[in-house]
Coordinates of C-alpha atoms in Angstrom, one line a residue:
X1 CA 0.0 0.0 0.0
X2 CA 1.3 3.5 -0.7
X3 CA 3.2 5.6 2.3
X4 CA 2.5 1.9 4.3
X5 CA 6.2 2.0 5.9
X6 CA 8.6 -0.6 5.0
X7 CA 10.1 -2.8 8.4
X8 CA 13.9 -1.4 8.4
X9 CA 14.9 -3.2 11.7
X10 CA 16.3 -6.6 11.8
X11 CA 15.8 -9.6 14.1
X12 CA 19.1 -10.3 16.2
X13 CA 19.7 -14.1 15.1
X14 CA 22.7 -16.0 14.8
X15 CA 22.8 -16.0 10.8
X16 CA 22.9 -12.1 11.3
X17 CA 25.2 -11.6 13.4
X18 CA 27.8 -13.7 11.2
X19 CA 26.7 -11.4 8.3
X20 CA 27.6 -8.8 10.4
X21 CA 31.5 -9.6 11.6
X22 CA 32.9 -8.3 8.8
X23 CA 31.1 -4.8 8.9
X24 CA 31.1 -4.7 12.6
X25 CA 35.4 -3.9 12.7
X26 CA 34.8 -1.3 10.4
X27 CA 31.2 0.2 11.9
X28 CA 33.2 0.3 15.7
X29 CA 36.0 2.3 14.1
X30 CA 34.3 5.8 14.3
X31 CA 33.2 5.3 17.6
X32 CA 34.2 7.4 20.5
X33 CA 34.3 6.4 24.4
X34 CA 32.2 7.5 26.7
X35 CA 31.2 6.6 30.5
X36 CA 29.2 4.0 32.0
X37 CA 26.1 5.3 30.9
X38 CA 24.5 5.1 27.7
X39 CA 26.4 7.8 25.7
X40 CA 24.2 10.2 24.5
X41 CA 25.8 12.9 26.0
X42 CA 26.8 14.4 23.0
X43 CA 23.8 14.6 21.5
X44 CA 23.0 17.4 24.2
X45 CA 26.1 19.5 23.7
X46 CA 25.5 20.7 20.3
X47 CA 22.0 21.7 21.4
X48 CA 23.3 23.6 24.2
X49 CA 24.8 25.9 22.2
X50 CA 21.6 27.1 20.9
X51 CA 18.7 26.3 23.0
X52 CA 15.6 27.7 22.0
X53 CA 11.9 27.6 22.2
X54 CA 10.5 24.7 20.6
X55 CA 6.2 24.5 20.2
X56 CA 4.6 21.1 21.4
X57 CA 1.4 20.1 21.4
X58 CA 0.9 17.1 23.5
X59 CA -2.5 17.3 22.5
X60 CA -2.5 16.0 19.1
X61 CA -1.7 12.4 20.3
X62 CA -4.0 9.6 20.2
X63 CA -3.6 7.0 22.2
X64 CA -3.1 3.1 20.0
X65 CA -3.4 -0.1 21.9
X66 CA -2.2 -3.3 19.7
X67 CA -4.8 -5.6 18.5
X68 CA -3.5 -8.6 21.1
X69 CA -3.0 -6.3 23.7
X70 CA 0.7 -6.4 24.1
X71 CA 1.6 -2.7 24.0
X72 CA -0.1 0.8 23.7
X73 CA 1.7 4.0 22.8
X74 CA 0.3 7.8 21.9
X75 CA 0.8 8.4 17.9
X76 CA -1.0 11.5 15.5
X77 CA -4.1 10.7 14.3
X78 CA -3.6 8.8 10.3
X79 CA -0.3 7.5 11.7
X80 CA 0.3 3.8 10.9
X81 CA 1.7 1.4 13.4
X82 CA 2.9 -2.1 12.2
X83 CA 4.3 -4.9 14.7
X84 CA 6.0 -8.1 14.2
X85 CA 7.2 -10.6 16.6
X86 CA 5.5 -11.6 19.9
X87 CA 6.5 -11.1 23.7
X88 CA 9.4 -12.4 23.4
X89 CA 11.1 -11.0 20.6
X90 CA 8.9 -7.6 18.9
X91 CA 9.9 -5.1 16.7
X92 CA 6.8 -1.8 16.7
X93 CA 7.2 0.8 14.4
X94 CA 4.8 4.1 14.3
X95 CA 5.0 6.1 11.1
X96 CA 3.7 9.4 9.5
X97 CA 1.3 8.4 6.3
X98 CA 4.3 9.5 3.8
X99 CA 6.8 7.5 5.8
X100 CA 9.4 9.4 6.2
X101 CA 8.5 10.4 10.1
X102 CA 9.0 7.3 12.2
X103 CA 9.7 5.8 15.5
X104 CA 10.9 2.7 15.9
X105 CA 11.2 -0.2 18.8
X106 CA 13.1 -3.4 18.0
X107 CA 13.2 -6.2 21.3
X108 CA 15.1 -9.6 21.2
X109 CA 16.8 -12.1 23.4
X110 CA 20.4 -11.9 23.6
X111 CA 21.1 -15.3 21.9
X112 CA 24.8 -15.0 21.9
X113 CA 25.0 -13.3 25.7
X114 CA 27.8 -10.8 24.2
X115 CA 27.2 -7.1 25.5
X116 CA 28.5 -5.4 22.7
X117 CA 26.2 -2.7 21.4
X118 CA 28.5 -1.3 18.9
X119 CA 27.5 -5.1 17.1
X120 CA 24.4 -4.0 16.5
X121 CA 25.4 -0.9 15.2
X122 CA 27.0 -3.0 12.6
X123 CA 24.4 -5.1 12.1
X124 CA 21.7 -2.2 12.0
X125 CA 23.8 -0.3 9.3
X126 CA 23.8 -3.2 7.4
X127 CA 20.1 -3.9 6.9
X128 CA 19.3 -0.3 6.5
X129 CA 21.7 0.1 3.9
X130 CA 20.7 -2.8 2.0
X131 CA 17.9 -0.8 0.7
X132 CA 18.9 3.0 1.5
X133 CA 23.1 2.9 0.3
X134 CA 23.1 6.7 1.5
X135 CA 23.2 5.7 4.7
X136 CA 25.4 7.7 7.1
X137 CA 25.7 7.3 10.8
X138 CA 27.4 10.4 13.0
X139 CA 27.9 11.3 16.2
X140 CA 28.9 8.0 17.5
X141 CA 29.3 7.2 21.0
X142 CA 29.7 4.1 23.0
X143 CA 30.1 3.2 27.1
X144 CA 33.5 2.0 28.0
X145 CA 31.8 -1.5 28.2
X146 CA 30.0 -1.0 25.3
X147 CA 27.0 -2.0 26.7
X148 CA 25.1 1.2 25.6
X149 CA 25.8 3.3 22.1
X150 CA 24.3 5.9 20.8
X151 CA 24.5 7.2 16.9
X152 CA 22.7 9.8 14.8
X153 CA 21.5 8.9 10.9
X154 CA 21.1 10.3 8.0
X155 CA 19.4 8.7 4.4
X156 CA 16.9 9.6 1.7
X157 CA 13.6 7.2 2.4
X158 CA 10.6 6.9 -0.1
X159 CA 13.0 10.1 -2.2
X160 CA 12.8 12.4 1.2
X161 CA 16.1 13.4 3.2
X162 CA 15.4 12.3 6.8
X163 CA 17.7 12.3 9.7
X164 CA 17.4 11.1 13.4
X165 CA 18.7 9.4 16.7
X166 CA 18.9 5.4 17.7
X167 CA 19.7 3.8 20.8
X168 CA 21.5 0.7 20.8
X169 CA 22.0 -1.7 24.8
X170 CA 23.4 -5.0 24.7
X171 CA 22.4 -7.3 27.9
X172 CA 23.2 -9.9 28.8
X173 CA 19.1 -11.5 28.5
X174 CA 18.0 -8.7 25.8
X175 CA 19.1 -6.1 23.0
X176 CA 17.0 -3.8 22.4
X177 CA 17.0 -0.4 19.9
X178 CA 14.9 2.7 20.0
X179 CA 15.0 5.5 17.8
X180 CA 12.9 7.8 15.6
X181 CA 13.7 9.8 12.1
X182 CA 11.9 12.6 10.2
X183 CA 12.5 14.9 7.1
X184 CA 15.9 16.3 7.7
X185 CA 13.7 20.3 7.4
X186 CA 11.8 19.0 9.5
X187 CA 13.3 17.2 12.0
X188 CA 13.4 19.7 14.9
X189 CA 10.0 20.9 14.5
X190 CA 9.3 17.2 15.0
X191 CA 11.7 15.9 17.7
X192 CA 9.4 16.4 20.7
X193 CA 6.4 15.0 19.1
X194 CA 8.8 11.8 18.3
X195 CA 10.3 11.7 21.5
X196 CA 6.7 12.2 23.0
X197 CA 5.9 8.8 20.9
X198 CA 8.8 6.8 21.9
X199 CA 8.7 7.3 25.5
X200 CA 4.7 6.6 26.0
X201 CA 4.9 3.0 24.5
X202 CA 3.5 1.0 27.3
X203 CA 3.5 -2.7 28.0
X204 CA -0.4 -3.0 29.9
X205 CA 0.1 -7.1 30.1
X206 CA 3.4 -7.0 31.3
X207 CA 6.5 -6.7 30.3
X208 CA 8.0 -8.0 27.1
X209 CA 9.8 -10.8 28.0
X210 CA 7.6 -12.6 31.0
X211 CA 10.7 -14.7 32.2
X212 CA 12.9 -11.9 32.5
X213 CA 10.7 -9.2 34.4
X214 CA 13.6 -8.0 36.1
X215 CA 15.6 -6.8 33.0
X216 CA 12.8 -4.7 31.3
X217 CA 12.2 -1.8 33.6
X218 CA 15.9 -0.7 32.8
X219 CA 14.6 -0.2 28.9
X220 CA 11.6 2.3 29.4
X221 CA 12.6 5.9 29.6
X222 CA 11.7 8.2 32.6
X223 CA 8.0 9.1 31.8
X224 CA 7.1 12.3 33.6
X225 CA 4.9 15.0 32.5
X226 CA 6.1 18.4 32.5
X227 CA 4.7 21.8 33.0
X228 CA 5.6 25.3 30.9
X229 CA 7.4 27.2 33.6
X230 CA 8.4 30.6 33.3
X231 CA 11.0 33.2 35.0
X232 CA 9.6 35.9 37.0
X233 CA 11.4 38.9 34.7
X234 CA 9.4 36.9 31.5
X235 CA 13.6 36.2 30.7
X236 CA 13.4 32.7 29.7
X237 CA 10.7 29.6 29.8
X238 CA 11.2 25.8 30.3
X239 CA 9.2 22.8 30.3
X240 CA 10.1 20.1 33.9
X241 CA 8.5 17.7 35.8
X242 CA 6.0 19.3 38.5
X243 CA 8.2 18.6 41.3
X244 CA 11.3 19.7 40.2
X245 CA 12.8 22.7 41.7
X246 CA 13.1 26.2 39.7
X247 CA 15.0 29.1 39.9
X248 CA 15.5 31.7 36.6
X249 CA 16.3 35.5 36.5
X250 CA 18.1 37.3 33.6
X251 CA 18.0 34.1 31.1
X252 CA 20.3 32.3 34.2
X253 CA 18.6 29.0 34.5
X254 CA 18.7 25.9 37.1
X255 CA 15.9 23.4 37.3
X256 CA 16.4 20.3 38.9
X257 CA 14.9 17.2 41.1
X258 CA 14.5 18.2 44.9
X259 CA 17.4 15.5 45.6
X260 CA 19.7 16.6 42.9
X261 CA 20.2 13.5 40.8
X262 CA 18.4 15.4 37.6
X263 CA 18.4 18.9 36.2
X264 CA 19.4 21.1 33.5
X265 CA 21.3 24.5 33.9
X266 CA 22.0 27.5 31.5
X267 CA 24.3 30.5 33.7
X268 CA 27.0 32.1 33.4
X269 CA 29.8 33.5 36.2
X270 CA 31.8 36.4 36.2
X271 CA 35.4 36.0 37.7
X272 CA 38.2 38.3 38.9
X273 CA 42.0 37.3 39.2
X274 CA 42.1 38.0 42.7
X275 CA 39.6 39.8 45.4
X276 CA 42.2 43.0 46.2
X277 CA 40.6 42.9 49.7
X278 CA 37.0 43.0 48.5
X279 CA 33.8 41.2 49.7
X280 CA 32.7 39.6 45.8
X281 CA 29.1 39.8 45.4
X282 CA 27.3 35.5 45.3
X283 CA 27.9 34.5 41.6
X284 CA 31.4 36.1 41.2
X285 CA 34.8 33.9 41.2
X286 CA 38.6 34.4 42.0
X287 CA 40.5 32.7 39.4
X288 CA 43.1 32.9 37.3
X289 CA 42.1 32.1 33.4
X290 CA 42.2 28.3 33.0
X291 CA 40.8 25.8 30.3
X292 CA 36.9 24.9 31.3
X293 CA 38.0 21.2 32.0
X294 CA 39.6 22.6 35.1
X295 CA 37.4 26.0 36.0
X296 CA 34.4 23.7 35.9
X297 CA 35.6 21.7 38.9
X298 CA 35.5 24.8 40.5
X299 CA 32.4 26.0 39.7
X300 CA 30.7 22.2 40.6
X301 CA 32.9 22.4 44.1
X302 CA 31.5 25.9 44.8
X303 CA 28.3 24.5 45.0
X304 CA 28.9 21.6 47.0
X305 CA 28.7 18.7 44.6
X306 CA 32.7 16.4 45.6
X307 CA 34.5 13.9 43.7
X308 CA 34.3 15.9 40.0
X309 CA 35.8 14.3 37.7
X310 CA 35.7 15.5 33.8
X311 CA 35.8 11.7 32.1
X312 CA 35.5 12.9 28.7
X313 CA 36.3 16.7 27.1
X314 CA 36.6 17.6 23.6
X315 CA 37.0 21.6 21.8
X316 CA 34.0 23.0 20.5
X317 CA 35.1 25.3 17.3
X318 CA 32.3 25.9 16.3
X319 CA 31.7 28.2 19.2
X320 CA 35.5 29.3 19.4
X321 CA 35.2 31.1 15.8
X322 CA 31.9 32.4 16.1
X323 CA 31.9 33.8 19.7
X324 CA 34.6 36.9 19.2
X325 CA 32.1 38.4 16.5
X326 CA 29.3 38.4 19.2
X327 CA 31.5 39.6 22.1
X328 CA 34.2 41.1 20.6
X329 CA 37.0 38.5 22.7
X330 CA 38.5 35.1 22.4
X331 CA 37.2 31.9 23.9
X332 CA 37.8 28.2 25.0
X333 CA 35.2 26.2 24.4
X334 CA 34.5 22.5 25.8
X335 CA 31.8 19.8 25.4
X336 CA 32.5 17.7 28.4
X337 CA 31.0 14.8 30.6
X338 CA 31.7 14.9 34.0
X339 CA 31.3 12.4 36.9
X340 CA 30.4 13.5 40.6
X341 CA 28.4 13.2 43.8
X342 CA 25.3 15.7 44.6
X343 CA 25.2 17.4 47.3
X344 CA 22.4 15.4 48.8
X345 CA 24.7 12.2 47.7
X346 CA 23.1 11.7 44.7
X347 CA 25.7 9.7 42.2
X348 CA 25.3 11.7 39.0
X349 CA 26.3 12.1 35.0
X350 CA 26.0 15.2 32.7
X351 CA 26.4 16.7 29.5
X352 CA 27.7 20.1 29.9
X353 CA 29.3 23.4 27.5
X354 CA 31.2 25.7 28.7
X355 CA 32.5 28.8 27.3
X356 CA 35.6 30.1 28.7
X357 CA 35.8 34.3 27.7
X358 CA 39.6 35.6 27.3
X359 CA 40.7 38.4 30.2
X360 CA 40.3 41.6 30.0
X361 CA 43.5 43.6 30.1
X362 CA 42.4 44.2 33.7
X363 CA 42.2 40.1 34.2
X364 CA 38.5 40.1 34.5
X365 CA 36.8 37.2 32.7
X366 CA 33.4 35.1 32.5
X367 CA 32.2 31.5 31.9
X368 CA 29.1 30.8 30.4
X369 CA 27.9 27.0 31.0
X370 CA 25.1 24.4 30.5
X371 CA 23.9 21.3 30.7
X372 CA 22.0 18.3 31.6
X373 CA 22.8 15.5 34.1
X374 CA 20.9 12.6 36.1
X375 CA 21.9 9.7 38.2
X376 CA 24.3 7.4 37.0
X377 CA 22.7 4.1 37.6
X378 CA 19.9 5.0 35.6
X379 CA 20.8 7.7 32.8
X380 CA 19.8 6.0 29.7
X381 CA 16.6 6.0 31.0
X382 CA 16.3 9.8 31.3
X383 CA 17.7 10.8 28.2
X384 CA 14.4 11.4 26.0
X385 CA 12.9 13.7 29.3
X386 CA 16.6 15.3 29.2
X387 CA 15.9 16.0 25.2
X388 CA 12.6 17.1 25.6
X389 CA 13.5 19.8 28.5
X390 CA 16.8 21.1 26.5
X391 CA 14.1 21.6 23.6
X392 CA 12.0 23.6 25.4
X393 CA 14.2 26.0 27.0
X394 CA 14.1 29.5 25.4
X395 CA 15.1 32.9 26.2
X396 CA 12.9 35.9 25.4
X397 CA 14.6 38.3 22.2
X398 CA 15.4 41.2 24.8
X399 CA 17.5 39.0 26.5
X400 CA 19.1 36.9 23.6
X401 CA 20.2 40.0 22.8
X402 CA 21.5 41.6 25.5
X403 CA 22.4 39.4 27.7
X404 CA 26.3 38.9 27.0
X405 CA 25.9 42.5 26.5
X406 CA 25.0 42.7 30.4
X407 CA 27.4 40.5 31.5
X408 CA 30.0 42.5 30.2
X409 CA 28.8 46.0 31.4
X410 CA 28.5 44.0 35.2
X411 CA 32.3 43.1 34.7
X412 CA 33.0 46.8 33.7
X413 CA 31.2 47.5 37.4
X414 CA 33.4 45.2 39.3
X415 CA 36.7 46.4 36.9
X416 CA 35.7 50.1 38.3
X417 CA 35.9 48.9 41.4
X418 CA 39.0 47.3 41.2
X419 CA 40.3 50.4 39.5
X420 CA 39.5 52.3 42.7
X421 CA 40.7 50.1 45.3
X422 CA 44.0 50.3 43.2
X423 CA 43.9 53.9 43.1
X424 CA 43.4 53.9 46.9
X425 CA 46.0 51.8 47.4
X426 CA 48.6 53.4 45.1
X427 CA 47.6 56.9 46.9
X428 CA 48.2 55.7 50.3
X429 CA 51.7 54.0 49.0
X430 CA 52.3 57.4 47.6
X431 CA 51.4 58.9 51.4
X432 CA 53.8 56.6 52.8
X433 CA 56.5 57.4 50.8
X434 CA 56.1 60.8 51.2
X435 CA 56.2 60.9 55.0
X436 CA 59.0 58.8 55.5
X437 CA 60.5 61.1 53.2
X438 CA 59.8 64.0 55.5
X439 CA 61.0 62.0 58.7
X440 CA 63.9 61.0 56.7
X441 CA 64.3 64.8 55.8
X442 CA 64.0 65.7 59.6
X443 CA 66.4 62.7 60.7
X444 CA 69.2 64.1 58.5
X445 CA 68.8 67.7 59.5
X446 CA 69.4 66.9 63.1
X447 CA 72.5 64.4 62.3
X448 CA 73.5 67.3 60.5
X449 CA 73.4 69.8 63.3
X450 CA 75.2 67.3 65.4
X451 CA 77.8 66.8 63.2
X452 CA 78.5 70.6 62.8
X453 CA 78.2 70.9 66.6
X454 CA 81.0 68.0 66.6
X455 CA 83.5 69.2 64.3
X456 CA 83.3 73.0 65.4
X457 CA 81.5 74.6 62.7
X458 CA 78.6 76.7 61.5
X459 CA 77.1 78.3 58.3
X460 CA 75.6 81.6 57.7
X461 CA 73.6 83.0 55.2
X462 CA 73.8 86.6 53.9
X463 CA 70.4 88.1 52.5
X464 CA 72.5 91.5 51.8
X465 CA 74.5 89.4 49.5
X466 CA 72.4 87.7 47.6
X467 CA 72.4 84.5 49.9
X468 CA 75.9 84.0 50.1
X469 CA 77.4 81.3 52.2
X470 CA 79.9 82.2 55.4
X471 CA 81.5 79.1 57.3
X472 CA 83.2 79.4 60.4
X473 CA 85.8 77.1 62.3
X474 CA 87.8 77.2 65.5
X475 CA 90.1 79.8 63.8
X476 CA 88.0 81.8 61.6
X477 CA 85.1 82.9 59.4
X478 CA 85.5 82.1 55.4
X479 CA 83.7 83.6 52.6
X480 CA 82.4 80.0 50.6
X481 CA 82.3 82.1 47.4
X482 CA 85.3 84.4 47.2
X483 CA 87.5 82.3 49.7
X484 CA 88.5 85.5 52.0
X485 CA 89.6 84.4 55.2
X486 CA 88.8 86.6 58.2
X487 CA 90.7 85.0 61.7
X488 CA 91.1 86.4 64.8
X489 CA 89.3 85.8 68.4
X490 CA 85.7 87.4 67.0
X491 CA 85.7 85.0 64.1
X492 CA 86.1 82.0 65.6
X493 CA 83.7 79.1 65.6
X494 CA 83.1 79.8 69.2
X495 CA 82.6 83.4 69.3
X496 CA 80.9 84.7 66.1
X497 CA 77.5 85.7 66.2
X498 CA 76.3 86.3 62.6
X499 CA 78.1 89.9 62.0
X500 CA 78.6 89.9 58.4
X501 CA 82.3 90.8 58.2
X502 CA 81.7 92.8 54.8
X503 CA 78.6 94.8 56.0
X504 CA 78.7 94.8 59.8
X505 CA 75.3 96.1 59.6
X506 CA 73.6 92.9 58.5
X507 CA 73.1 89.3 61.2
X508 CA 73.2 87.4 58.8
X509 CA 71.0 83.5 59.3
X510 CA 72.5 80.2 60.9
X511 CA 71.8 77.2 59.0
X512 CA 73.1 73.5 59.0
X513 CA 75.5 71.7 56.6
X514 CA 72.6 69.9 55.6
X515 CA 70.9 72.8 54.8
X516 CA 73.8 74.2 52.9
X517 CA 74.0 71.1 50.5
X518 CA 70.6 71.4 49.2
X519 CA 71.0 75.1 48.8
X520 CA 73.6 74.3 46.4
X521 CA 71.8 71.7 44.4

């Protein structure tokens, strides 16, 4: 039937998985290491970058329950759903009437007990591109076990460009892959209505496989309904889960689970190289400039959250060209998951960005960061609520535009300030100097006054002459300038009095040697 949607998974039996050896070396080649959770992770850093406002409409969903009552899920109405398989092995796929939007859920027993997802990679790329040799997988990431994978595609199905995200876990009872593709121009108008799909599938009879209950509930993504929040300044909106926590002013953003072990972020942190003996307002750093691998420990410490480790870090450039024509200065920029322990002792895992601005020539600098994380143990499972909150974060135009703009006039506020306190310290250094100059100044008169007193001599200044310099001695009186001598009892050191021997008329002014030497220079 036309636009009926053609099955493009693949049932994981022995005979494929031989088929597969050979492409599987080559498939695992491309494929990056990530920690022990499914690694998704990047998938969030390049829409951190840019999040925006996406429109949903959980409203257009209709519920679909399978004709042997095995599974239900929400789909558009004149969407076609097609199964195959039983509980044991199933493969349900939910498609637009064209076919080129689709979401997709393949189940099997693990007949060969190997957890290797990036095997099924393999074997997946194979079958698609059996029919669709465009095929082209991106963004590939696998767990250091390789347990969990995660890899974006791209092909042309029924003549349409269409592009999504799978999910690939290898147990050691099940596989199991999830994904969900639409028209490349269309995909992010689309993504929360896919993701809305692929995370309501429900299992009313049980689960999947009856004989290994225990497994399943490890393969169903977080399903919790979120509310349209919005800041108090109208700055920015998000969509989260009723109970989770929510704090937002100036497009600065932190939602999270009241225990810790789930939330996304969107801030930035202004940072001086040292405090210069000031009291920094709450949000502002001392730091010297350093890569965000290392400043995000800080930042993460600050808050209480211990044991940060960055276990994976890789440049953004896409961000490192573009930023100086926003901001006018250089940047580093990371996409980086990091490993630590919540403040409530959550164990947790996140995606985050952060933007690293270049000093000032004062040494002032900011960080700009964002993110996702949830717990550990369980973050495969919260990656489609993750995606669907990332999408729906958006800041208002006034503040998109003006909000690196603000930071930077804040950090010209706190480089005023610094300029001050410099100035008021460079003044009272100045004032220091200058009055031990003066008691140095004082010091050496009075040595000098002793010393004349010691050796038997005086100096005297005549006014009538222009300020010419008379010195006496235990024999004499001399002019300094015309070296005349006058001797005799009433010259002497010990008996003149100031009589100027030239004009008897004028008494003329004692000074000190000291005095004498900078009247000469």
């Amino acid at each position: 039937m036309k636009g009926r949607p053609r099955m493009t998974m693949f049932r994981a039996t022995d005979e494929a998985s031989q088929r597969a050896s050979a492409s599987h070396q080559a498939g695992a080649k491309g494929i990056a290491r990530s920690p022990d959770v499914l690694a998704v992770c990047a998938s969030f850093l390049f829409a951190l970058g840019g999040c925006s406002a996406t429109s949903r409409d959980p409203h257009g969903l209709h519920e679909y329950a399978s004709p042997d009552g095995l599974y239900s899920l929400y789909k558009p109405a004149g969407w076609i759903v097609q199964q195959e398989g039983d509980r044991n092995s199933l493969y349900v796929v939910a498609a637009s009437p064209a076919g080129t939007s689709l979401v997709e859920f393949f189940y099997a027993p693990n007949a060969q007990s190997t957890t290797d997802s990036v095997r099924l990679i393999a074997m997946f790329s194979q079958t698609v591109r059996s029919r669709c040799r465009d095929l082209e997988l991106s963004e590939l990431y696998a767990s250091p076990d390789r347990a969990k994978s995660v890899a974006s595609v791209s092909y042309t199905r029924n003549g349409v460009a269409v592009s999504g995200k799978y999910y690939f876990s290898a147990e050691p009872q099940y596989v199991s892959i999830i994904g969900y593709c639409a028209p490349t121009a269309e995909l992010a108008q689309q993504r929360d209505m896919l993701l809305n799909i692929l995370t309501n599938l429900r299992f009313p009879s049980g689960p999947v496989n009856a004989g290994n209950a225990a497994a399943v509930p490890s393969l169903r993504p977080i399903d919790t309904p979120l509310v349209q929040r919005r800041a108090q300044d109208g700055s920015a909106t998000i969509a989260i889960p009723a109970d989770w926590s929510f704090h937002s002013t100036g497009g600065r953003t932190i939602a999270a689970a009241h225990d810790g072990s789930a939330g996304f972020v969107f801030t930035s942190v202004e940072v001086l190289p040292s405090n210069y003996g000031v009291a920094m307002p709450a949000g502002v750093f001392v730091s010297p400039y350093c890569a965000p691998s290392d400043f995000i420990r800080q930042v993460f410490s600050r808050y209480g959250n211990r044991d940060v480790q960055v276990v994976e870090s890789q440049p953004d450039n896409d961000t490192i060209r573009a930023f100086p024509a926003y901001v006018g200065r250089q940047c580093q920029a990371e996409d980086m998951v990091v490993r630590y322990v919540s403040p409530q002792g959550a164990r947790c895992v996140g995606a985050f960005k952060m933007i690293n601005a270049t000093p000032s020539i004062m040494g002032q600098w900011f960080s700009i960061i964002s993110g996702f994380w949830a717990p550990e143990a369980e973050f495969p499972r919260y990656v489609p609520l993750l995606e669907k909150i990332g999408s729906s974060y958006g800041i208002s135009d006034q503040y998109a535009r003006n909000y690196i703009q603000q930071g930077l006039a804040n950090l010209r506020r706190l480089q005023q300030q610094t300029m001050q306190k410099m100035q008021e310290l460079n003044q009272a250094r100045y004032d220091n100097q200058a009055a031990w100059e003066a008691r140095q100044a004082r010091k050496d008169f009075m040595d000098s006054k002793w010393d004349d007193y010691r050796r038997g001599q005086s100096f005297w200044v005549s006014e009538m002459e222009g300020g010419k310099v008379y010195a006496t001695d235990p024999w004499g009186t001399r002019d300094t300038e015309t070296g005349e001598y006058y001797e005799g009892g009433y010259y002497k050191y010990t008996h003149f009095d100031g009589e100027n021997p030239r004009h008897p008329s004028e008494t003329m002014r004692e000074i000190s040697s000291y005095e004498v030497n900078n009247y000469k220079n």
